[in-house]
C-alpha positions as a printed Julia matrix, in Angstrom:
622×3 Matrix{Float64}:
 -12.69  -16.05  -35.79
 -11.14  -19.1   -36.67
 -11.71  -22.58  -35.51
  -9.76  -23.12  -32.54
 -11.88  -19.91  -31.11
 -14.91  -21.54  -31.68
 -13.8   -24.61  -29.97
 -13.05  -22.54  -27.19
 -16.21  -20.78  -26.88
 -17.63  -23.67  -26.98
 -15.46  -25.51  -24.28
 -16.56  -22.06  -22.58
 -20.02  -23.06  -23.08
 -19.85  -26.46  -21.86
 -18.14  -25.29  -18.46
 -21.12  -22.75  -17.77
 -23.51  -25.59  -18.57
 -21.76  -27.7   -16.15
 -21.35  -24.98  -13.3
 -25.4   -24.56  -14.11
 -26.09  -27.76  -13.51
 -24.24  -28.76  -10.13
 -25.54  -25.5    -8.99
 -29.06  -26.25   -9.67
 -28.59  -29.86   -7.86
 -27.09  -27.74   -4.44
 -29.67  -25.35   -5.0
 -32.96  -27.16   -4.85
 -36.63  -25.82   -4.54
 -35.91  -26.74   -0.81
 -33.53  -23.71   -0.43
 -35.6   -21.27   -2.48
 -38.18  -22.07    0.35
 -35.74  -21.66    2.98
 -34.88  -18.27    1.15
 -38.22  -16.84    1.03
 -39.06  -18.1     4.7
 -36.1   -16.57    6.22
 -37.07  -13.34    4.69
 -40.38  -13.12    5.62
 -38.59  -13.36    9.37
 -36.52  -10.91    9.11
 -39.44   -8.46    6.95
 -41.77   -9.16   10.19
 -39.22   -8.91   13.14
 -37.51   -5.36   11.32
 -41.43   -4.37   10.68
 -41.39   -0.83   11.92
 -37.6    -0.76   12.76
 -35.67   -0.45    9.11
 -33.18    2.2    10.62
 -32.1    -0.66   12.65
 -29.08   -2.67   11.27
 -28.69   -5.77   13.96
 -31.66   -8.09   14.87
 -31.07  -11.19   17.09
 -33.11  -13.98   16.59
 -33.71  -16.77   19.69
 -36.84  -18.8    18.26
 -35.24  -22.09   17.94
 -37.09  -23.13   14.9
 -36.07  -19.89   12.75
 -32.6   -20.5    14.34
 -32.3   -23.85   12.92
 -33.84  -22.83    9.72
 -31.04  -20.31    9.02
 -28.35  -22.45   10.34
 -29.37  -25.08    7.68
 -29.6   -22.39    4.94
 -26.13  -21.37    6.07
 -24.66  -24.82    5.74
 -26.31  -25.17    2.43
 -25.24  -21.86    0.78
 -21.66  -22.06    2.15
 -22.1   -25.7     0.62
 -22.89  -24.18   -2.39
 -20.06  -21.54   -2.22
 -17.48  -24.18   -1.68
 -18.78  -26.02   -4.96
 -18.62  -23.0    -7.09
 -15.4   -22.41   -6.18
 -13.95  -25.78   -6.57
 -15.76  -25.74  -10.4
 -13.85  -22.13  -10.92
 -10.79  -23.35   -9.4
 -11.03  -26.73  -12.12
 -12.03  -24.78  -15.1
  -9.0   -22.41  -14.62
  -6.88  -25.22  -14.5
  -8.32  -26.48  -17.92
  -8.06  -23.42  -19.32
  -4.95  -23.28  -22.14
  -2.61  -20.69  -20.76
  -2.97  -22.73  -16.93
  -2.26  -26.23  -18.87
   0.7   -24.37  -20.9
   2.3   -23.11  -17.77
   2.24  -26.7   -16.15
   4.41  -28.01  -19.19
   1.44  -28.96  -21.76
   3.45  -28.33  -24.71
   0.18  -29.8   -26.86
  -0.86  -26.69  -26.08
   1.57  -24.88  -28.2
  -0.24  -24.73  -32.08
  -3.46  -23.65  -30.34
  -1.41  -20.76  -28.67
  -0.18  -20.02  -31.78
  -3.33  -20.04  -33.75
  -4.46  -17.64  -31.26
  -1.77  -14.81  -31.83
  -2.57  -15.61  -35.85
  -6.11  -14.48  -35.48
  -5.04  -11.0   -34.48
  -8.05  -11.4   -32.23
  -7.79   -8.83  -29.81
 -10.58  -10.43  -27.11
  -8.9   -13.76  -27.98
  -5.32  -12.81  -27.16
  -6.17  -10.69  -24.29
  -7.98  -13.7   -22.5
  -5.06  -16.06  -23.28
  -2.94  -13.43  -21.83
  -4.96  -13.25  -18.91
  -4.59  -17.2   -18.53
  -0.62  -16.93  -19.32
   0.58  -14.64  -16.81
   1.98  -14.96  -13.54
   0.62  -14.49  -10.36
   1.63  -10.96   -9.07
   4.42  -12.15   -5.96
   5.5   -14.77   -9.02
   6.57  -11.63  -11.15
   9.46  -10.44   -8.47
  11.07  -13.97   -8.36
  10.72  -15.2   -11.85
  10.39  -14.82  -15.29
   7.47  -16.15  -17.44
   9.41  -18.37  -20.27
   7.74  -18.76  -23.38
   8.63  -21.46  -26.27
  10.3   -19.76  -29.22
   7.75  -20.37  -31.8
   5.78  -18.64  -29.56
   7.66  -15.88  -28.74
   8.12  -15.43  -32.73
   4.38  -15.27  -33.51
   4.0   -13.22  -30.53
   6.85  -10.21  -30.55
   6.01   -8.64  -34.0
   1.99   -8.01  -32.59
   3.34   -5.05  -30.53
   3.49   -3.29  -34.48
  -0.24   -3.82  -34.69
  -1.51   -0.69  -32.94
  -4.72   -2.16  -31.52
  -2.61   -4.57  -29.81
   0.32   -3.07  -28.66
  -0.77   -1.95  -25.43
  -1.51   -5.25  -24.49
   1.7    -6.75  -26.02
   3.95   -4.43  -24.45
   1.99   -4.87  -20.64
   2.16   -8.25  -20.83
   5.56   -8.92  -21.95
   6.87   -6.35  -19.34
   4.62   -7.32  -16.5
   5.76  -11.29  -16.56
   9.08  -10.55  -18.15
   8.99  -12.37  -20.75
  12.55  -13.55  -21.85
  14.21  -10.99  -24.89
  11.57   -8.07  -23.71
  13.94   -5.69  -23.13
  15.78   -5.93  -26.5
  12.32   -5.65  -28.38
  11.02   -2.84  -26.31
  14.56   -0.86  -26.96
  13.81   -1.35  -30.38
  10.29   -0.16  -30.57
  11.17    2.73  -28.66
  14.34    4.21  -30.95
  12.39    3.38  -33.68
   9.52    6.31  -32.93
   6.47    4.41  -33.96
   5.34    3.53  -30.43
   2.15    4.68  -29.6
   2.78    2.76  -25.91
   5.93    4.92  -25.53
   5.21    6.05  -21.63
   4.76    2.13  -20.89
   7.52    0.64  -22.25
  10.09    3.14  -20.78
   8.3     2.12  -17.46
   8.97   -1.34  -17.93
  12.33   -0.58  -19.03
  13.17    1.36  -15.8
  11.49   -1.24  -13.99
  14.18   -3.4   -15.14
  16.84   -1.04  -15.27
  19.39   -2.41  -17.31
  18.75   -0.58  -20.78
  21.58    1.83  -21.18
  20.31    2.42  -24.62
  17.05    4.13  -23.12
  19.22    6.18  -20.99
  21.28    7.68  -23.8
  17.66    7.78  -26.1
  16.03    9.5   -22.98
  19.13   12.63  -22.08
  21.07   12.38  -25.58
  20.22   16.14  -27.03
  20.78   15.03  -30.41
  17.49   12.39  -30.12
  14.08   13.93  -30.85
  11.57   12.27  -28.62
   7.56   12.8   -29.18
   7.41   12.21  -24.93
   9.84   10.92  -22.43
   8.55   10.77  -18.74
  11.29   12.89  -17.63
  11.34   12.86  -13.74
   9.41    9.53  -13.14
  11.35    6.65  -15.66
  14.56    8.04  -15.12
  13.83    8.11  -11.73
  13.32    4.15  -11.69
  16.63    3.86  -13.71
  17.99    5.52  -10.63
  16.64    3.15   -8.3
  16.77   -0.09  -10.53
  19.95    0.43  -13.12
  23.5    -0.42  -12.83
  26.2     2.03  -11.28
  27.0     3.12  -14.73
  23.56    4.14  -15.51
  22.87    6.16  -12.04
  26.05    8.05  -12.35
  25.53    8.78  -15.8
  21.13    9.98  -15.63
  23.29   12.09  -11.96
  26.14   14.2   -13.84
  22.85   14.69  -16.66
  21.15   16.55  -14.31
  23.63   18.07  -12.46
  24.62   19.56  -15.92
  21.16   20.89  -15.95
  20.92   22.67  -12.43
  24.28   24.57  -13.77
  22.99   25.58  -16.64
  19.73   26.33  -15.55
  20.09   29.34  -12.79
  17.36   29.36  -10.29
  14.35   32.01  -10.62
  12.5    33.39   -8.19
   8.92   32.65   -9.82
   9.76   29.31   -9.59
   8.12   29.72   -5.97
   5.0    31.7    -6.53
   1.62   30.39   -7.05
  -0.22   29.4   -10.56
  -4.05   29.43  -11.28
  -3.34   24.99  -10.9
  -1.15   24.66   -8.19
  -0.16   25.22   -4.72
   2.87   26.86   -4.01
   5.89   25.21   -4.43
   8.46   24.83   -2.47
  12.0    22.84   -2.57
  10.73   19.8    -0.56
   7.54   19.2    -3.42
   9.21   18.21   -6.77
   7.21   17.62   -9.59
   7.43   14.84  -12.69
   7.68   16.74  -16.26
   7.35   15.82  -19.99
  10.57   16.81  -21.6
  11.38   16.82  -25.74
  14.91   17.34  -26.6
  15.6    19.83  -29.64
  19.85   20.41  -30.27
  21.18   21.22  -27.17
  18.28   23.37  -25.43
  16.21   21.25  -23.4
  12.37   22.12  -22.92
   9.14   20.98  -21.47
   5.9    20.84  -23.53
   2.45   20.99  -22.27
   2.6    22.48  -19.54
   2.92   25.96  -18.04
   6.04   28.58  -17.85
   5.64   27.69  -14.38
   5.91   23.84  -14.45
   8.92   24.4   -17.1
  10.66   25.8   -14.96
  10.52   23.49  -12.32
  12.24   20.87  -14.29
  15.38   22.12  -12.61
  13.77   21.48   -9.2
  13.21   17.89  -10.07
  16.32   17.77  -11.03
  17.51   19.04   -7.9
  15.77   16.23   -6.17
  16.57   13.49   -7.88
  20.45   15.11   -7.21
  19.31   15.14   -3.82
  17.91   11.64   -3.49
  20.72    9.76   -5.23
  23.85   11.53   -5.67
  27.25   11.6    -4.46
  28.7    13.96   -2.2
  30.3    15.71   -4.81
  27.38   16.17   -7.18
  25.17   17.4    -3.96
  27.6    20.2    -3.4
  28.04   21.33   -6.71
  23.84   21.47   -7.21
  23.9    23.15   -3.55
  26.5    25.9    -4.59
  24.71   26.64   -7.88
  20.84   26.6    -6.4
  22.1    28.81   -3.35
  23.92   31.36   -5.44
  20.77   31.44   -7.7
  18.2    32.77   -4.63
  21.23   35.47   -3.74
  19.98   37.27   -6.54
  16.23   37.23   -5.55
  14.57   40.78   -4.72
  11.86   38.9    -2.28
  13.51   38.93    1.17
  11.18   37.27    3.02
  11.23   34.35    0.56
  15.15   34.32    0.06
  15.82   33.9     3.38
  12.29   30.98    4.06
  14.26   28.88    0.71
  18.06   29.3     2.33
  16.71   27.77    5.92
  14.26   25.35    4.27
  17.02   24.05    2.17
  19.47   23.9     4.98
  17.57   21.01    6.1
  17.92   19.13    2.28
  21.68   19.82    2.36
  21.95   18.97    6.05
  24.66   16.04    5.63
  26.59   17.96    3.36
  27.2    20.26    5.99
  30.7    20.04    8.58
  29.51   19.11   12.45
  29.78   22.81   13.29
  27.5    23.93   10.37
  25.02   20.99   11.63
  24.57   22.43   14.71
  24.03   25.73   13.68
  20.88   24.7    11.52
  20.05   22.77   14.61
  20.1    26.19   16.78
  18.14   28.15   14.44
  15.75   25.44   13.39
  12.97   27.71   14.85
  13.2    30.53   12.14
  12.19   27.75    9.66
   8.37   28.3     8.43
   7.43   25.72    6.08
   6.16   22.29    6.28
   7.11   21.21    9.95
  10.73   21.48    9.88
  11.31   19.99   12.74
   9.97   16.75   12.15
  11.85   17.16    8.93
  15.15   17.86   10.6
  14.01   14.84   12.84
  13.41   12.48    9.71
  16.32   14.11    8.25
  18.92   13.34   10.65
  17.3     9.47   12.08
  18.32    8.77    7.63
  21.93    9.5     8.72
  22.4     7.34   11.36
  26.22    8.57   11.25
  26.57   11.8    12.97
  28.89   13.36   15.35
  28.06   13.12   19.09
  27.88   16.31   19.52
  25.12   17.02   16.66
  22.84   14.55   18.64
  23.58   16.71   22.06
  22.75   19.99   19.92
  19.42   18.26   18.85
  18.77   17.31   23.26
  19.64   21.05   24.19
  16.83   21.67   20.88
  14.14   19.73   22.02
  13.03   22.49   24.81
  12.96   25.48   22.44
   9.97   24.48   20.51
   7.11   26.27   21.58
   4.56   23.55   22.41
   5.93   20.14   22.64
   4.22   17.27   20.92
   4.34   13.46   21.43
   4.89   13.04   17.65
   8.46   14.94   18.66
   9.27   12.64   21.59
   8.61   10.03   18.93
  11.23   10.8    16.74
  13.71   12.14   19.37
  13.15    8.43   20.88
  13.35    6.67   17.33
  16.76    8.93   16.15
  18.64    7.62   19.81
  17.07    4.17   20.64
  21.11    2.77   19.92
  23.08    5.19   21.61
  23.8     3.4    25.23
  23.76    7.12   26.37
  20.36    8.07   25.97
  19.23    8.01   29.38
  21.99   10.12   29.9
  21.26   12.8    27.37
  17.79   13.22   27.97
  18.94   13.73   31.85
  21.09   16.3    30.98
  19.36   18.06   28.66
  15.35   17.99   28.52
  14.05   20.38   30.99
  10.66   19.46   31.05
   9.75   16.67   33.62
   6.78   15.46   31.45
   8.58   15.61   27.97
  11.3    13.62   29.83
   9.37   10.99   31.37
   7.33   10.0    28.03
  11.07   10.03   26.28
  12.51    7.81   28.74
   9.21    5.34   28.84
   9.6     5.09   24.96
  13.36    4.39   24.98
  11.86    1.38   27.48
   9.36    0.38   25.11
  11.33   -0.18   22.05
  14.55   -1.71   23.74
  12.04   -4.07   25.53
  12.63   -8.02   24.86
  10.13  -10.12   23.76
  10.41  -12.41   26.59
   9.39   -9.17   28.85
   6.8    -8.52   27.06
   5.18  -12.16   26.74
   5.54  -11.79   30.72
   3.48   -8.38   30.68
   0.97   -9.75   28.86
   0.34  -12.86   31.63
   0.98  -10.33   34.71
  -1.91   -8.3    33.34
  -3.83  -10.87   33.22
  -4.83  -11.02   29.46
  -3.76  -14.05   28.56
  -2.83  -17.43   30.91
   0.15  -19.54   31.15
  -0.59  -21.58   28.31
  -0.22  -18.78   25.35
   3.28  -20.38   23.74
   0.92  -23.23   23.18
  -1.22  -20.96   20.32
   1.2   -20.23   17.29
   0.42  -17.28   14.72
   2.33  -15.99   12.27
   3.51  -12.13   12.72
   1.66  -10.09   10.34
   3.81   -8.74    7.87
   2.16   -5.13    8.33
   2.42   -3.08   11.57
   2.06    0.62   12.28
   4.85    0.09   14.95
   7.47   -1.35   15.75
   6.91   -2.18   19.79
   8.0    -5.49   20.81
   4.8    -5.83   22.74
   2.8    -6.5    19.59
   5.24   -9.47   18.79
   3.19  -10.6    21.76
   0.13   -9.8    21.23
   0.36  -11.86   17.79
   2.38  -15.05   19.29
  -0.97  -15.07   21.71
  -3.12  -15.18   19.07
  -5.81  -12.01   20.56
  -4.21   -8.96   18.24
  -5.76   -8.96   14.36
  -4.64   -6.31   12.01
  -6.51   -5.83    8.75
  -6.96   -3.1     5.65
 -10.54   -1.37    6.39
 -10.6    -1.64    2.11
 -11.61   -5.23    1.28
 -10.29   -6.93   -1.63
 -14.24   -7.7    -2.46
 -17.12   -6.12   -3.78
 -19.61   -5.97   -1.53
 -16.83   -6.32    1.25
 -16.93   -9.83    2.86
 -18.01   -9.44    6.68
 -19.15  -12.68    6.91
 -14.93  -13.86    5.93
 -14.03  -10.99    8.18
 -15.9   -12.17   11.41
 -14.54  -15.72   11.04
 -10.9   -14.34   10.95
 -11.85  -12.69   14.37
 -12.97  -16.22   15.67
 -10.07  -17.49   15.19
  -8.4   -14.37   17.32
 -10.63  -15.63   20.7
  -8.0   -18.34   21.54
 -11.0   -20.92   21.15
 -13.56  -18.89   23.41
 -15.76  -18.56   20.29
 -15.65  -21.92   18.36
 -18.87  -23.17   15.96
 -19.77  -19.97   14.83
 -21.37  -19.9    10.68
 -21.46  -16.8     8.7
 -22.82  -16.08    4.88
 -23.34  -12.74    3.81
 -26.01  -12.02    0.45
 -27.61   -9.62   -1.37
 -30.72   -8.38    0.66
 -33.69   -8.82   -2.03
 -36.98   -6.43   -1.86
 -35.75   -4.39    0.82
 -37.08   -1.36    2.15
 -36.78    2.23    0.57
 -33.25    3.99    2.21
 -32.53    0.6     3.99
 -28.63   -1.6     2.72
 -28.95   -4.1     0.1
 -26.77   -6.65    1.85
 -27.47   -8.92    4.65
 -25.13  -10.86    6.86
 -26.03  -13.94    8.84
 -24.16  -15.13   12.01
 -25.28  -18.04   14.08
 -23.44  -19.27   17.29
 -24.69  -21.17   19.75
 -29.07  -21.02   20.0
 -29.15  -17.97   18.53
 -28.68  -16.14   15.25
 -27.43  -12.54   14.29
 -28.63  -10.87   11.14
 -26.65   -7.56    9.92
 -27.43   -5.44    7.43
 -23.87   -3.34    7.19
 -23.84    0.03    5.14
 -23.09   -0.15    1.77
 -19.28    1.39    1.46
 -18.43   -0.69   -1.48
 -15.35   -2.64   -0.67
 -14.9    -1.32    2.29
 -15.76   -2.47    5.63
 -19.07   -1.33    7.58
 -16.76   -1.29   11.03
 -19.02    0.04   13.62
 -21.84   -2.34   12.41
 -19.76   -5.02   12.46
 -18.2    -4.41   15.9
 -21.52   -3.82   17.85
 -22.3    -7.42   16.03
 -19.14   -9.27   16.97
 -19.09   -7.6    20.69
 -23.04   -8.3    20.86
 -22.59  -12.22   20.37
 -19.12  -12.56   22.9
 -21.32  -10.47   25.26
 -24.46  -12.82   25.09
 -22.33  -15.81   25.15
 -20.91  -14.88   28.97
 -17.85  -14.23   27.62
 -15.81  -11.45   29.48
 -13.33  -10.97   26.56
 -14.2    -8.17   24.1
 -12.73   -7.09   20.85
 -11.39   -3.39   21.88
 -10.01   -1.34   18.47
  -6.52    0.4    18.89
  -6.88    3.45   17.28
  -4.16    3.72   14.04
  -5.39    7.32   12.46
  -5.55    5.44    9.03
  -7.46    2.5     7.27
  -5.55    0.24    8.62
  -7.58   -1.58   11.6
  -5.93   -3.18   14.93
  -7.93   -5.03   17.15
  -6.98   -6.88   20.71
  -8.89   -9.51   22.19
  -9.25   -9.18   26.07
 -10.94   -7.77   29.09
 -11.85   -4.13   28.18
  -9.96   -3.05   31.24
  -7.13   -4.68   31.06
  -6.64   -3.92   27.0
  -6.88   -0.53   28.0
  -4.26   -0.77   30.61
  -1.84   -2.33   27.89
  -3.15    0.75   25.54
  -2.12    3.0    27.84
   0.86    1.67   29.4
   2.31    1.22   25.36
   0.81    4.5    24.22
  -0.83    2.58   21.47
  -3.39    4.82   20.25
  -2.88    7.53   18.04
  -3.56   10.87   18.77
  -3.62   13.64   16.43
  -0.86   15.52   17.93
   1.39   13.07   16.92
   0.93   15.22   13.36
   1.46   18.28   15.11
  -2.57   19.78   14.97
């Protein structure tokens, strides 16, 4: 390694010595004591009781004892963080970033030591932060940029070149990845046509990726052209389209596309596939993969047709894929692919034709086709009126009806100023009709009705406007009532998968104190490994003080995710022994996503069940 990396390790060194040595002034022979005291307490009280994962502590010297050791370790925390946050901001790439331009040789001496370790970390300290990379670009000095583009020929570092320079898009990227890539020699070839269709704008790739007359080692067939669909310019979309609508015409069909293989499922038209292709002449053909998996290249093709064409280019691909089943000897599965289809083609179909596959959506047998036609048609947003009364006069045939159904039905009409109307008229069944017309209510209701149900239940005062919180920027739904619940500061939505290892509960109950509308104020929290504990018992141990008392958890070991029902009984446990009526009562969401609403249990279930809030597993149709 050359000099400047041994000034930097030992810069590095100097840092840790540092950190070391503020630490070991925080962390005194006091707080070891403290450490082994408080462990002994908890060892004595959970004597006997190891299944147990909540002990609450009331001596008032123990309480103190912990509350101190809480102060001091958070204390600690805060330090460590603060020496972190300062050494990254030393660090070259940070000071570079900020407009250090003396920073510039030893950047360059860097790339010259072909230092893998050494370029990766500067790398590392270079790039933008990940919401940074969809509003700008990182720009780079030219003398750096010319030491730096011609590493992505050194094979031991072109992985990292080309994720890098793609990731922050680094200005003149595009040009040197189009080059690498025509040129054959990439060993990176799968990433840098991702960043390219990332991007979009390469019409170079395009014509390298669908030209006939260009061999390619491996081109990610279905997925990277499918980003040049979604990212590219007109040009580029119509031009990857009329590619693979040449294909589907050329390409009849066959009927084992549909039948099983020792690997996969069945297939059917709605589950598409992502293929290797190599071009040889004119003949196009997948390698690796079976006879099977070759031959649903057409079927991706058909969907990406599907997903992004014109209407002309849909009815051509319709014509030739239909014509193609005629000629299949399996009845049973001719006729399953025509009706399942029907429901892929839908818009391409006249009004009359619409309401026909609307009629006889019932002889469909794959994959819940109603909710499909349901999805299908709420996409569309433009249909005649009388498609929508076909789809009322529908509802009723189903053979058991489901809230999931009512869902969508609700979702598909929630603009038409008819819908009370139509669901008058034309759903027979009293309870199907009520829950239709009670969602219709929901979703058209205004904000300023629901801030008023919320008082008139009773689970928050007069004084709510007064608490301001932002409205999370994830929801499972869409009611108006939880635009509510947030402005009032008692609803707290979170991802069950923490973004740390052990997950944080002792940052998770804090967020919930600030969801109590001040009811629970002064309450500390440090979570820490759990040292000597008993055989079969968790290795982490959370302490909570509030008030005289303190909590100690000792949540399952998930990883990064959450130990919920531990944590609950804990947080309920200390509003409960505080005298506070309030609770923390979970909506049910059916995923990993968790909602929570702070209120009377009662009354939180009233709103649940007034607002239909919990999911229910027939919403999927079990």
């Amino acid at each position: 390694m050359g000099n400047s990396n041994c000034l930097k390790g030992l810069n590095f060194f100097m840092l840790v010595l540092i950190s070391v040595v503020n630490i070991h002034v925080v962390y005194s022979q006091d707080m070891k004591s403290d450490s082994s005291r408080i462990n002994s307490i908890i060892a004595d009280i959970s004597m006997g009781r190891e299944a147990t994962q909540l002990f609450v502590i009331t001596d008032r010297e123990n309480v103190a004892l912990i509350n101190r050791y809480i102060d001091a370790r958070n204390r600690e925390k805060e330090i460590k963080e603060n020496e972190l946050k300062l050494a990254k901001e030393n660090m070259l790439g940070e000071r570079y970033k900020k407009g250090d331009k003396t920073t510039i040789p030893q950047i360059i001496a860097i790339l010259k030591s072909r230092d893998v370790i050494a370029i990766s970390d500067l790398f590392n300290e270079l790039e933008l932060e990940y919401d940074a990379t969809k509003r700008t670009t990182l720009f780079l000095d030219d003398s750096i940029k010319k030491e730096l583009f011609p590493l992505i020929e050194e094979p031991e570092l072109e992985h990292t070149i080309v994720q890098f320079l793609g990731y922050n898009r680094v200005e003149g990227y595009i040009k040197l990845f189009e080059e690498r890539l025509l040129s054959g020699k990439s060993t990176n070839e799968d990433r840098i046509l991702y960043w390219l269709g990332s991007d979009g704008t390469s019409e170079k790739t395009v014509d390298y990726c669908i030209n006939p007359n260009e061999v390619k080692s491996s081109a990610l067939f279905g997925e990277d052209l499918s980003l040049f669909l979604q990212n590219g310019t007109p040009e580029i979309k119509v031009k990857i389209l009329n590619f693979m609508t040449e294909i589907v015409l050329k390409n009849p069909v066959k009927e084992s596309f549909f039948y099983d293989t020792p690997s996969e499922d069945t297939y059917l038209p709605s589950d598409f596939i992502t293929v290797e292709i190599h071009t040889s002449g004119k003949t196009y053909t997948i390698t690796g993969f079976s006879q099977k998996r070759k031959e649903l290249l057409i079927m991706n093709c058909i969907s990406e047709v599907f997903a992004h064409g014109n209407t002309e280019q849909k009815e051509k691909v319709k014509k030739a894929f239909l014509k193609s089943i005629d000629n299949f000897e399996n009845e049973e599965l001719k006729a399953t692919l025509k009706n399942n289809f029907k429901i892929t083609f839908f818009e391409t179909y006249d009004p009359s034709k619409q309401i026909e596959i609307i009629e006889n959506t019932h002889q469909f047998t794959v994959l819940n086709n109603f909710n499909r036609l349901c999805h299908k048609i709420s996409e569309e947003k433009k249909l005649a009126p009388e498609v929508y009364v076909a789809l009322f006069k529908k509802f009723d045939l189903i053979e058991k009806i489901r809230r999931k159904e009512a869902w969508f039905f609700t979702d598909i009409f929630k603009y038409l100023p008819n819908f009370t109307e139509l669901t008058q008229a034309y759903i027979e069944d009293d309870i199907t009709k009520q829950e239709m017309l009670e969602r219709y209510d929901r979703v058209n209701q205004t904000e300023e009705y629901t801030d008023k149900y919320i008082r008139d239940i009773g689970l928050v005062d007069n004084d709510f406007d007064a608490v301001v919180f932002k409205t999370n920027d994830f929801s499972y739904d869409d009611l108006v009532i939880y635009k509510s619940l947030y402005k009032a500061g008692i609803s707290i939505e979170f991802d069950t998968e923490s973004s740390a290892y052990p997950a944080d509960h002792d940052n998770l109950i804090l967020e919930f104190v600030k969801h109590t509308r001040g009811k629970l104020s002064g309450v500390k929290a440090y979570q820490e490994t759990r040292f000597n504990a008993p055989k079969d018992s968790t290795d982490t141990q959370l302490f909570v003080t509030y008030k005289d008392k303190c909590y100690v958890m000792f949540p399952e070991n998930f990883g990064d995710w959450y130990d919920m029902d531990t944590f609950l009984n804990l947080l309920n446990t200390i509003v409960k022994e505080a005298g506070i009526k309030e609770e923390f009562v979970a909506v049910y969401t059916g995923d990993q996503y968790a909602n929570y609403i702070f209120g009377e249990r009662k009354k939180v279930e009233k709103l649940k069940k007034d607002y239909k809030l919990d999911y229910t597993y027939e919403e999927e149709g079990y």
